[in-house]
mmCIF file of C-alpha atoms in Angstrom:
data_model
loop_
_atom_site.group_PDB
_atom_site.id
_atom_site.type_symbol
_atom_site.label_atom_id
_atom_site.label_comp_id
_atom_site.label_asym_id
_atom_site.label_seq_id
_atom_site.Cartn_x
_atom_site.Cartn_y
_atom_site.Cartn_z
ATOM 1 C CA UNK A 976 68.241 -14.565 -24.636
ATOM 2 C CA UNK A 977 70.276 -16.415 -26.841
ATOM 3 C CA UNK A 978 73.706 -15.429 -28.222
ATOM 4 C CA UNK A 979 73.679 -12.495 -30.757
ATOM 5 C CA UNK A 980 74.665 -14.123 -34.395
ATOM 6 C CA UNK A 981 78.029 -12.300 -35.704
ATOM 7 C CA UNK A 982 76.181 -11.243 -39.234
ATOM 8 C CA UNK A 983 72.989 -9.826 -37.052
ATOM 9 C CA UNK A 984 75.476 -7.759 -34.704
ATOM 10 C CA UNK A 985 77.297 -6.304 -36.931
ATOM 11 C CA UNK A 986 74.561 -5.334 -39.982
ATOM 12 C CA UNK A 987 72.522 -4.146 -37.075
ATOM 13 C CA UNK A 988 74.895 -1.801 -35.845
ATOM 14 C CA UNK A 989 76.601 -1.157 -38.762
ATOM 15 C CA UNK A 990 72.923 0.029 -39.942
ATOM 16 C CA UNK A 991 72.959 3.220 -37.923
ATOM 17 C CA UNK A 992 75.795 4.903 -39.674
ATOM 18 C CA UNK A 993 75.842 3.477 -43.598
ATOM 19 C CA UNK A 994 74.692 5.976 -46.297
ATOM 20 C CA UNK A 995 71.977 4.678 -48.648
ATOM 21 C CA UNK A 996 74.523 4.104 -50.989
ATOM 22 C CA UNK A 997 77.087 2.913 -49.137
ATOM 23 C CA UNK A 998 78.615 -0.374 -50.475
ATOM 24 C CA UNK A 999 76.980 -3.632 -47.890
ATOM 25 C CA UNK A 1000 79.312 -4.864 -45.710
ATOM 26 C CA UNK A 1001 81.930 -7.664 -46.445
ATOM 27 C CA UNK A 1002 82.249 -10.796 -45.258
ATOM 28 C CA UNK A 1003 84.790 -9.792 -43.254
ATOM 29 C CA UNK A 1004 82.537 -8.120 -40.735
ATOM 30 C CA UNK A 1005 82.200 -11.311 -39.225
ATOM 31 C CA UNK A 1006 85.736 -11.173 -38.364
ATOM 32 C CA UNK A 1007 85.885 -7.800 -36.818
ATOM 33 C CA UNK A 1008 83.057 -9.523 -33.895
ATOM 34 C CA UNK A 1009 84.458 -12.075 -32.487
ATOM 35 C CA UNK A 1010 82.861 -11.684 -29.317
ATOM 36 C CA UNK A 1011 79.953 -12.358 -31.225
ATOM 37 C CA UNK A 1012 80.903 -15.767 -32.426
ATOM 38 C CA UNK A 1013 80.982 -19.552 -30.990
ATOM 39 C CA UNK A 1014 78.452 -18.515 -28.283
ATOM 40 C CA UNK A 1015 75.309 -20.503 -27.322
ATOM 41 C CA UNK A 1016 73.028 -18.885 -24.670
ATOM 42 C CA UNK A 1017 74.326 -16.413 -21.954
ATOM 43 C CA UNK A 1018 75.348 -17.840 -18.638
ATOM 44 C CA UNK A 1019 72.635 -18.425 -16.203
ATOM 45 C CA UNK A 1020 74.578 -16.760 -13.488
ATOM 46 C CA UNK A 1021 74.363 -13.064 -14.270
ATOM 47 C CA UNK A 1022 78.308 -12.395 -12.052
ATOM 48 C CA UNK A 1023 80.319 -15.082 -10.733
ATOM 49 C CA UNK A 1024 83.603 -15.158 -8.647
ATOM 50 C CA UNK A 1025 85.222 -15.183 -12.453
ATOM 51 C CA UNK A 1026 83.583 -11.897 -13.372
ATOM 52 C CA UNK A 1027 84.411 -10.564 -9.845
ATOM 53 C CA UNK A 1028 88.108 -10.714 -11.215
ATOM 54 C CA UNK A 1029 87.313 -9.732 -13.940
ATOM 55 C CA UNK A 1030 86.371 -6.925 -12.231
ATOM 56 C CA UNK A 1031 89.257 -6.444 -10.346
ATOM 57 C CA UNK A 1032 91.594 -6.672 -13.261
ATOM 58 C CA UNK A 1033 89.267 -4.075 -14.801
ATOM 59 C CA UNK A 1034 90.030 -1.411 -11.815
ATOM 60 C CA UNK A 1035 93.987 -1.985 -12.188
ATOM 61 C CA UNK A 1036 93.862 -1.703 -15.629
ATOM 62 C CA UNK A 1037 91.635 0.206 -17.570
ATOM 63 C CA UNK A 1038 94.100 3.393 -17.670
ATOM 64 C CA UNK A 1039 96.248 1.331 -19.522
ATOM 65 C CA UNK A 1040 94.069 -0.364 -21.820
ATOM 66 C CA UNK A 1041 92.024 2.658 -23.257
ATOM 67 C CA UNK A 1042 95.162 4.268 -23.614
ATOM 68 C CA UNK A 1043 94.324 7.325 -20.940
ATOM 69 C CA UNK A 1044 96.248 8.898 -18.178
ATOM 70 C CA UNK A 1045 94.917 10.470 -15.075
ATOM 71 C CA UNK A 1046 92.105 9.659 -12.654
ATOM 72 C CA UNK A 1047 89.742 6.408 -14.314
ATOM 73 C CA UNK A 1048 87.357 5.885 -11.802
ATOM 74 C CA UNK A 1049 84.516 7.826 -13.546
ATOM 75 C CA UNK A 1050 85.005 4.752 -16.193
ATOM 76 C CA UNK A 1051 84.266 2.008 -13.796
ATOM 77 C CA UNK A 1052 81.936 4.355 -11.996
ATOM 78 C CA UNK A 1053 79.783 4.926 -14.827
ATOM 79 C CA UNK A 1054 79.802 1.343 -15.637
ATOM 80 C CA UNK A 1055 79.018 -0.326 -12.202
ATOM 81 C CA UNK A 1056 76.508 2.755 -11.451
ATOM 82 C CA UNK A 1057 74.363 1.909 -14.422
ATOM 83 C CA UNK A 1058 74.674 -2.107 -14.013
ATOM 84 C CA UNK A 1059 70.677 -2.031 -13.993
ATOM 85 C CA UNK A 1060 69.633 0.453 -16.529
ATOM 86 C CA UNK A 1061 72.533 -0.200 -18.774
ATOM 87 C CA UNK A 1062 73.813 -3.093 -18.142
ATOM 88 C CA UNK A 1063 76.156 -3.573 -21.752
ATOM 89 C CA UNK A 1064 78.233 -1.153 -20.354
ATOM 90 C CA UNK A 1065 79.314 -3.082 -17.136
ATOM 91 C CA UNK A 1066 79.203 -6.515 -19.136
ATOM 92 C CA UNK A 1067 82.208 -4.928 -22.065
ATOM 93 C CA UNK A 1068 84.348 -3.395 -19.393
ATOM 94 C CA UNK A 1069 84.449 -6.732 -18.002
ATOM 95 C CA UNK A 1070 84.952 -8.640 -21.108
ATOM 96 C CA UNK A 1071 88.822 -6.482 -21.137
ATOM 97 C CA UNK A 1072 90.660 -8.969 -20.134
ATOM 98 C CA UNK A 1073 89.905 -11.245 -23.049
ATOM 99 C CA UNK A 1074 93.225 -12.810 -23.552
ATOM 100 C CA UNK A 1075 92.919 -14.788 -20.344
ATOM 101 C CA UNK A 1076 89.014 -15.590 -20.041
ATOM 102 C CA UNK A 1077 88.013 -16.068 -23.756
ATOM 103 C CA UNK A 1078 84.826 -17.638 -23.040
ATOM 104 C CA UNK A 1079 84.011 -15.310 -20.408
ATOM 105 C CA UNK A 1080 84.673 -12.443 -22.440
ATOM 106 C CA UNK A 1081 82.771 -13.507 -25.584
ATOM 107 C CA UNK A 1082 79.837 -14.655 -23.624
ATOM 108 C CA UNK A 1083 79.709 -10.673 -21.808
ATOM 109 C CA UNK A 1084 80.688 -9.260 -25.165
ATOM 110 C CA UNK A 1085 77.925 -10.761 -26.966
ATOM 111 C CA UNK A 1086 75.365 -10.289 -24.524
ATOM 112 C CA UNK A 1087 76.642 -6.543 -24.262
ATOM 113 C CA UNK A 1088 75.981 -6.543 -28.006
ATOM 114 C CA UNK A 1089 72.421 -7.693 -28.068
ATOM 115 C CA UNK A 1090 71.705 -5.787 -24.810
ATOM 116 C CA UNK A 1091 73.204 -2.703 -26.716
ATOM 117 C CA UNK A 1092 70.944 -2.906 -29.977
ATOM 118 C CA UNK A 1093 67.986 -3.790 -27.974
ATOM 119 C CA UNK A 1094 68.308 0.195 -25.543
ATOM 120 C CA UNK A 1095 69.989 1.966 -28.781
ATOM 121 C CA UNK A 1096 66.534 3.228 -29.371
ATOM 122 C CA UNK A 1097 65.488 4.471 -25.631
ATOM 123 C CA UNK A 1098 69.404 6.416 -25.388
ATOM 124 C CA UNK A 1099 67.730 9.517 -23.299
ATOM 125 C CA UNK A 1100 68.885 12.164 -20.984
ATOM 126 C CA UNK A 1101 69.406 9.065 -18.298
ATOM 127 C CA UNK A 1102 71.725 6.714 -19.725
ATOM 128 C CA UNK A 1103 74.051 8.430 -22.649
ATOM 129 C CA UNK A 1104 77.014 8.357 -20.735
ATOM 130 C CA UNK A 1105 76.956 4.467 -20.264
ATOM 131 C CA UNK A 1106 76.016 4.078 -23.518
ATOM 132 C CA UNK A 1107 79.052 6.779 -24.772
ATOM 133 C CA UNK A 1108 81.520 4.502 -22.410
ATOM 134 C CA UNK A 1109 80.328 1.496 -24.225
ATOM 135 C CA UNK A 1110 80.819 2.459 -27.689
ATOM 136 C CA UNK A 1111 84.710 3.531 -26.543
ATOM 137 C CA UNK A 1112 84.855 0.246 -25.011
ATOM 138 C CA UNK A 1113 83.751 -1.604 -28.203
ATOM 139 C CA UNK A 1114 85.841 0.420 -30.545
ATOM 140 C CA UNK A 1115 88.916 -0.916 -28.742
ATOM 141 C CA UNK A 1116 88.314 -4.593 -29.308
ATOM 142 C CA UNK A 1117 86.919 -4.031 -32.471
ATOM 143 C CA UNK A 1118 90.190 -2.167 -33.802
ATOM 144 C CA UNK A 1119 92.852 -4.540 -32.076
ATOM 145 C CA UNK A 1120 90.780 -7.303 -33.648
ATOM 146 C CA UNK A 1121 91.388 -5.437 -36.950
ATOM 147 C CA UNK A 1122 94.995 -5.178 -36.611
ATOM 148 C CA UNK A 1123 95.664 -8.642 -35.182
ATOM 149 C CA UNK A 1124 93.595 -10.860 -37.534
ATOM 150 C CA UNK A 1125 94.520 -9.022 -40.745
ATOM 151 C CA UNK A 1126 97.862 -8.761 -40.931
ATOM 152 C CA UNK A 1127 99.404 -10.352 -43.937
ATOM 153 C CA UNK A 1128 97.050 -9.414 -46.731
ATOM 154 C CA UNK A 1129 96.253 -6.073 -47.699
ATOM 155 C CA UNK A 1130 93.238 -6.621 -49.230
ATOM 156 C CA UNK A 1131 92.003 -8.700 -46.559
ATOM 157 C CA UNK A 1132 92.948 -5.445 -44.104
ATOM 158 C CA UNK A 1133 90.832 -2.760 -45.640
ATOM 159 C CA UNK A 1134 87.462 -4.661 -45.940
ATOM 160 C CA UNK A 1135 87.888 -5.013 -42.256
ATOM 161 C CA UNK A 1136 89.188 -1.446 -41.383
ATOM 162 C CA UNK A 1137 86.531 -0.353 -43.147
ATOM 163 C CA UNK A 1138 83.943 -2.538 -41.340
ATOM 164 C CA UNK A 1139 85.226 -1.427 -38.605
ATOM 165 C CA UNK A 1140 84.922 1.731 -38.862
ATOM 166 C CA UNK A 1141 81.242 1.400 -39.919
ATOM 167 C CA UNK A 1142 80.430 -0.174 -36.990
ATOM 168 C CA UNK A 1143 81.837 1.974 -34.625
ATOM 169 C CA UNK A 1144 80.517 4.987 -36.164
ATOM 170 C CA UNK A 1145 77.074 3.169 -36.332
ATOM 171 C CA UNK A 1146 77.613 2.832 -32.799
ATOM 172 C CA UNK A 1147 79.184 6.119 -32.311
ATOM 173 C CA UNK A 1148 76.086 7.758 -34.056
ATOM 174 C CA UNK A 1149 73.409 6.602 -31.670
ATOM 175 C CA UNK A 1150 74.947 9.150 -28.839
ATOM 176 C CA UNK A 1151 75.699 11.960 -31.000
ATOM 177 C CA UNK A 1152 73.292 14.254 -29.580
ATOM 178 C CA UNK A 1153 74.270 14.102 -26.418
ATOM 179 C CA UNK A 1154 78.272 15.300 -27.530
ATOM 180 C CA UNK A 1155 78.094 18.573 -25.512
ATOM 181 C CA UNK A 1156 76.688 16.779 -22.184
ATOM 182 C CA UNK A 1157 79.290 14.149 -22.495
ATOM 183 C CA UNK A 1158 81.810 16.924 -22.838
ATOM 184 C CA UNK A 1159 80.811 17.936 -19.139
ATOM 185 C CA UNK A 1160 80.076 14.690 -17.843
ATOM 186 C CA UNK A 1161 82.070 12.635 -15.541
ATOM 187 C CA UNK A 1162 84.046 11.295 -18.229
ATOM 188 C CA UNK A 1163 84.982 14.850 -19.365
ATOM 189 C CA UNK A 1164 88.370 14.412 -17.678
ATOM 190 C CA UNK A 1165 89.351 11.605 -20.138
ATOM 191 C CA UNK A 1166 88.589 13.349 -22.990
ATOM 192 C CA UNK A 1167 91.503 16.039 -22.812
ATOM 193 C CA UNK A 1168 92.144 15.494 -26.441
ATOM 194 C CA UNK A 1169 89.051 17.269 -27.735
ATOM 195 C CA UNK A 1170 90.201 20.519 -25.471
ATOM 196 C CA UNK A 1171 93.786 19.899 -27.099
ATOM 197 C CA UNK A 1172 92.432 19.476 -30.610
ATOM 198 C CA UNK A 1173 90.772 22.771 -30.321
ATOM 199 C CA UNK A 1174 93.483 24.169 -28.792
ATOM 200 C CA UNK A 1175 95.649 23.346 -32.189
ATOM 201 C CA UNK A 1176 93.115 24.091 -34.117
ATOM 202 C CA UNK A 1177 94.632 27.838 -33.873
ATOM 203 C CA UNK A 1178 97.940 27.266 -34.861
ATOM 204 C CA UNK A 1179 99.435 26.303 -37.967
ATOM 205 C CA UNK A 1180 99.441 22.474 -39.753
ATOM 206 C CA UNK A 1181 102.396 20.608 -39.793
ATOM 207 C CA UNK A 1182 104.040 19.153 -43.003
ATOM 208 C CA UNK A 1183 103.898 15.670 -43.356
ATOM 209 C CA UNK A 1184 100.751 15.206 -45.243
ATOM 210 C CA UNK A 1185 101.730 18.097 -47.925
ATOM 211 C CA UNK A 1186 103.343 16.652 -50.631
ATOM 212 C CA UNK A 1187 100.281 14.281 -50.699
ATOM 213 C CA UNK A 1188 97.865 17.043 -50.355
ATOM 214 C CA UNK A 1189 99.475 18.830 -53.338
ATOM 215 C CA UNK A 1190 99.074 15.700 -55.190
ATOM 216 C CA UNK A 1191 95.746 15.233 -54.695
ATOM 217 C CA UNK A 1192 95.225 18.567 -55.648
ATOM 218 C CA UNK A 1193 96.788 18.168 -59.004
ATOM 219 C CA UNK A 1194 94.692 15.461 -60.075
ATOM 220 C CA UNK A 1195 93.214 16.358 -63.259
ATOM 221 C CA UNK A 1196 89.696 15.081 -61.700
ATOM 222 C CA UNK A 1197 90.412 17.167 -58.556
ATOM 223 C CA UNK A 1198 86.835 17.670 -57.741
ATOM 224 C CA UNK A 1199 85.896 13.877 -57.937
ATOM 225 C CA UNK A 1200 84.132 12.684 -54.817
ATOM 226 C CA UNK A 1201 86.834 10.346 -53.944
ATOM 227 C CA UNK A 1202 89.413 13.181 -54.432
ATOM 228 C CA UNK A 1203 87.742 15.928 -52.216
ATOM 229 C CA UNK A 1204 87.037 12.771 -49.679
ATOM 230 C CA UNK A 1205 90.344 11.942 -49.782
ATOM 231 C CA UNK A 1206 91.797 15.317 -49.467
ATOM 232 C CA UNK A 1207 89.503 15.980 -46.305
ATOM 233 C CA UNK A 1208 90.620 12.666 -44.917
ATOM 234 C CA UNK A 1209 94.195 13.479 -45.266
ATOM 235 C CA UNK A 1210 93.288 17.324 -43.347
ATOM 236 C CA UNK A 1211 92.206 15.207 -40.512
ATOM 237 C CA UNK A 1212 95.109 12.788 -40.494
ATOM 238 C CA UNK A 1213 97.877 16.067 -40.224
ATOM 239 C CA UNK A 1214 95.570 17.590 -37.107
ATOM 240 C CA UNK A 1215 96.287 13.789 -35.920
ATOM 241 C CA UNK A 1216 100.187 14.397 -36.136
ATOM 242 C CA UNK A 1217 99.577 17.737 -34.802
ATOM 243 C CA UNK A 1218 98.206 16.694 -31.817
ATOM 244 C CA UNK A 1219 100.816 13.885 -31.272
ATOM 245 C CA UNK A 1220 103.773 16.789 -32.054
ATOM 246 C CA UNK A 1221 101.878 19.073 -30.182
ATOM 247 C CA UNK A 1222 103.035 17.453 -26.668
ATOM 248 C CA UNK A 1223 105.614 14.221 -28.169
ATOM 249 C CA UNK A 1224 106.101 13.267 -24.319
ATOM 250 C CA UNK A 1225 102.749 12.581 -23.856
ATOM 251 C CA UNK A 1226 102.086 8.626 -25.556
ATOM 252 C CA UNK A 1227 97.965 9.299 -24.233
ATOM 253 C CA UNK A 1228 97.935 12.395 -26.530
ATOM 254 C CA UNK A 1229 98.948 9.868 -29.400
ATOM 255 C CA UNK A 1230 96.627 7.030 -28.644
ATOM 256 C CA UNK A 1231 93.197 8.902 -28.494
ATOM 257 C CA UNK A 1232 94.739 10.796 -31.680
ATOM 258 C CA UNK A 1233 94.795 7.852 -33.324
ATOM 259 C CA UNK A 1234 92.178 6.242 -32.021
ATOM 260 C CA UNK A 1235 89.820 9.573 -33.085
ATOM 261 C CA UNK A 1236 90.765 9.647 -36.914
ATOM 262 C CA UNK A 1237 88.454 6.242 -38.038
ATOM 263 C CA UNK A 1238 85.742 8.523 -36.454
ATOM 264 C CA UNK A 1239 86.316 11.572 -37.549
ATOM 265 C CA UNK A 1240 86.386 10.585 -41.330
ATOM 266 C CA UNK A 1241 83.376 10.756 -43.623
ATOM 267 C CA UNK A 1242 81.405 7.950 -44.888
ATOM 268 C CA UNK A 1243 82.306 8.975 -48.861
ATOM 269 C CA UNK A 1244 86.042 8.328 -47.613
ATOM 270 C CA UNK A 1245 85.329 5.627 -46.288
ATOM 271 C CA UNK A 1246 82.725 4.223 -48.753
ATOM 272 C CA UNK A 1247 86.380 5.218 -51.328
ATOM 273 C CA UNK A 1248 88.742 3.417 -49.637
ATOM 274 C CA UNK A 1249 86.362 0.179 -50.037
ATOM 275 C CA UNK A 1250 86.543 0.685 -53.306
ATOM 276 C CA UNK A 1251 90.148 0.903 -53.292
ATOM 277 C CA UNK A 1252 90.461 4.189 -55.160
ATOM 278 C CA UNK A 1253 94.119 5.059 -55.044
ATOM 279 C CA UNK A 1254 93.190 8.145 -53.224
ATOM 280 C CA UNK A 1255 92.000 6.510 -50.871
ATOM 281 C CA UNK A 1256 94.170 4.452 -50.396
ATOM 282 C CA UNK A 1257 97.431 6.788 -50.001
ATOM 283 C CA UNK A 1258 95.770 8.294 -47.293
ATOM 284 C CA UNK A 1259 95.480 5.305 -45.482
ATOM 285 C CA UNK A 1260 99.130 4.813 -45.616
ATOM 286 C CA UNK A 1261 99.521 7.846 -43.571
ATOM 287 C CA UNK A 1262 97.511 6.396 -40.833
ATOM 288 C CA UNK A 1263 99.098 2.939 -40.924
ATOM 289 C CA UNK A 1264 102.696 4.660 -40.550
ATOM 290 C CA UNK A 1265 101.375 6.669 -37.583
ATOM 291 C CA UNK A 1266 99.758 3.539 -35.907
ATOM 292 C CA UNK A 1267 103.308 1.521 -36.452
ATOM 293 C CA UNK A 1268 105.191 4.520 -34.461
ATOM 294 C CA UNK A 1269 103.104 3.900 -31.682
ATOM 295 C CA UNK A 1270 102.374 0.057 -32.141
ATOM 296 C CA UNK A 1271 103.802 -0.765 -28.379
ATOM 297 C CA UNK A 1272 100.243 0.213 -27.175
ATOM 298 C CA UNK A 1273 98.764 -3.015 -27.184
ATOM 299 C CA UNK A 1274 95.949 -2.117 -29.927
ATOM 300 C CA UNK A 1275 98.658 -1.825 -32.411
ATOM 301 C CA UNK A 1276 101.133 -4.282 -31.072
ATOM 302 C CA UNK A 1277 100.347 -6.490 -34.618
ATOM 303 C CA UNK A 1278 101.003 -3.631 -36.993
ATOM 304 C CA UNK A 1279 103.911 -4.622 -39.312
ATOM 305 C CA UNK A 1280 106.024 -2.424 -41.564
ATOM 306 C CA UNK A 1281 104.969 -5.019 -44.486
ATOM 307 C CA UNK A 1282 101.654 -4.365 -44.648
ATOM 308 C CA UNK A 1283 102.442 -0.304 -45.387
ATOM 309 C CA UNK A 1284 105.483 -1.296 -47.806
ATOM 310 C CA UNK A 1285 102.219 -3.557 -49.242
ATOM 311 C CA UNK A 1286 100.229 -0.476 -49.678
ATOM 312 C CA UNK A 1287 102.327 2.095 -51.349
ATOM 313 C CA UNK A 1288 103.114 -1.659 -53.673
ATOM 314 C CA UNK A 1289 99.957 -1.667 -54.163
ATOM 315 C CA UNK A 1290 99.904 1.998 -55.703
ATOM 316 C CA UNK A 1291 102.522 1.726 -57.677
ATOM 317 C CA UNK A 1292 105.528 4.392 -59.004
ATOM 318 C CA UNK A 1293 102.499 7.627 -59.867
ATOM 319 C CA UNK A 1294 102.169 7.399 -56.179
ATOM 320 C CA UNK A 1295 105.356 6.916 -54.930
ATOM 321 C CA UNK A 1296 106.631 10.880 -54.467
ATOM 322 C CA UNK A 1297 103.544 11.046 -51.981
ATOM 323 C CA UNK A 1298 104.722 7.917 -49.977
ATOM 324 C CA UNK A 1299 107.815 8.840 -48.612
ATOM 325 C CA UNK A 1300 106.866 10.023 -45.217
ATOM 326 C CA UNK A 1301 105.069 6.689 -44.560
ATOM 327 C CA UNK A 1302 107.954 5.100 -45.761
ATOM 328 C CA UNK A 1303 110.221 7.078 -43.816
ATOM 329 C CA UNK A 1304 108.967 5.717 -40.604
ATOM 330 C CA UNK A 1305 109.965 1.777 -41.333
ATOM 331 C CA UNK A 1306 113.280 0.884 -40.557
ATOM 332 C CA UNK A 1307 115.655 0.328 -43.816
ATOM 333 C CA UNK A 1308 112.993 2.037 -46.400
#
């Protein structure tokens, strides 16, 4: 099978989740997959002594670079236990180390892809949780690829936040049904932040996001699409702080916080902030300021204060009451 084309991957997947009239994807989708680009035709080899280490780097590692504490051997259990019926899984935990085998990563990336679309149809009773463990594994490059390539123009950063986060909800979506068996799968031990999210859920919202909230609530066309989007977008960004506060020692709690909110959002939110509507846009700001808190976690390690002193820039002095806790959180502002 020959190398899955960047534009195929990522319209294919990105398929799954768009609304009919969701905006088509930018050019910058290309970006976002670049495990999907300069390949030719997979390696005739299925595992070498190169993937083997791969391997091993995988088993010393993976804690670390999904951001989880605790036991992660129902991670590379799940992925070397379903090596023949779903073998994507297996091929994008080994494609982690990236940094250090770039053409053996982009070669297992891309044939993870195009393995990926070809099952997303068959996803039954028997293979949800490999497929659930790829989609997490796939989010993570995707979003570090977000961050690191799209740095210095703002513009430039939210057609391919927004990509992303089309793609790995059209990913996302394909498992959906299966939420409540994943919840008591093997994996279930790595995903203490839905018990602490529901845990929170019971006591009461912080204040960060309130002056913003009140803002949006002021607008004279309140009930606008992009408003109420906005305004449910910026709900979900608090219970994100409020599950970082909730335990502040705990640097896992804020990685899968942050790493939940581009999922948790709804497509009209999203489908505003590629239109740039200011709404949108401020609300963004709050999860850009979050991200650069934590932006020693190596996803984030490219976040810079300029792009959110860009942003609230960008929205100008009618906006600029409802930036200061962003702001707050650079150095100097």
């Amino acid at each position: 099978q020959a190398g899955l084309s960047p534009n195929a991957a990522v319209a294919a997947v990105a398929s799954t989740s768009a609304s009919n009239n969701s905006p088509a994807l930018t050019s910058s989708s290309t970006d976002l997959l670049t495990a999907a680009a300069a390949v030719g035709t997979e390696p005739t080899v299925r595992y070498d002594a190169v993937h083997m280490t791969l391997l091993h780097h995988a088993i010393l590692n993976m804690g670390q670079y999904l951001g989880v504490s605790g036991d992660i051997s129902p991670v590379l259990d799940t992925a070397l236990e379903s090596a023949h019926t779903a073998p994507y899984c297996l091929d994008q935990l080994l494609a982690a180390r990236k940094h250090l085998y770039i053409r053996y990563a982009t070669e297992l990336q891309t044939r993870a892809l195009g393995q990926f679309l070809e099952a997303r149809g068959n996803i039954s009773e028997s293979n949800f949780v490999p497929a659930f463990l790829f989609t997490s594994l796939v989010g993570v490059h995707v979003l570090h690829n977000t961050f690191r390539d799209h740095q210095d123009n703002l513009g430039e950063f939210v057609s391919a936040f927004v990509d992303y986060a089309r793609v790995h909800r059209g990913i996302r979506a394909v498992t959906a049904d299966y939420w409540d068996q994943i919840l008591a799968s093997n994996l279930a031990s790595l995903l203490g932040i839905v018990e602490l999210g529901n845990r929170i859920d019971h006591l009461g919202a912080g204040t960060e996001t309130k002056t913003l909230r009140e803002h949006l609530e002021s607008l004279p066309d309140a009930s606008r699409m992009a408003v109420t989007a906005s305004i449910d977008a910026l709900k979900r960004m608090q219970w994100v702080l409020d599950l970082a506060n909730h335990n502040a020692q705990s640097f896992s709690n804020r990685i899968q916080a942050t790493l939940a909110w581009p999922i948790i959002i709804s497509d009209d939110y999203i489908d505003a902030l590629y239109l740039r509507n200011p709404e949108a846009m401020a609300v963004l700001a709050f999860y850009l300021a979050f991200v650069y808190q934590i932006r020693s976690f190596w996803i984030f390690e490219s976040c810079k204060a300029s792009l959110i002193e860009a942003l609230a820039s960008y929205l100008g002095p009618f906006w600029k009451g409802s930036m200061s806790w962003p702001l707050s959180n650079i150095p100097g502002s």
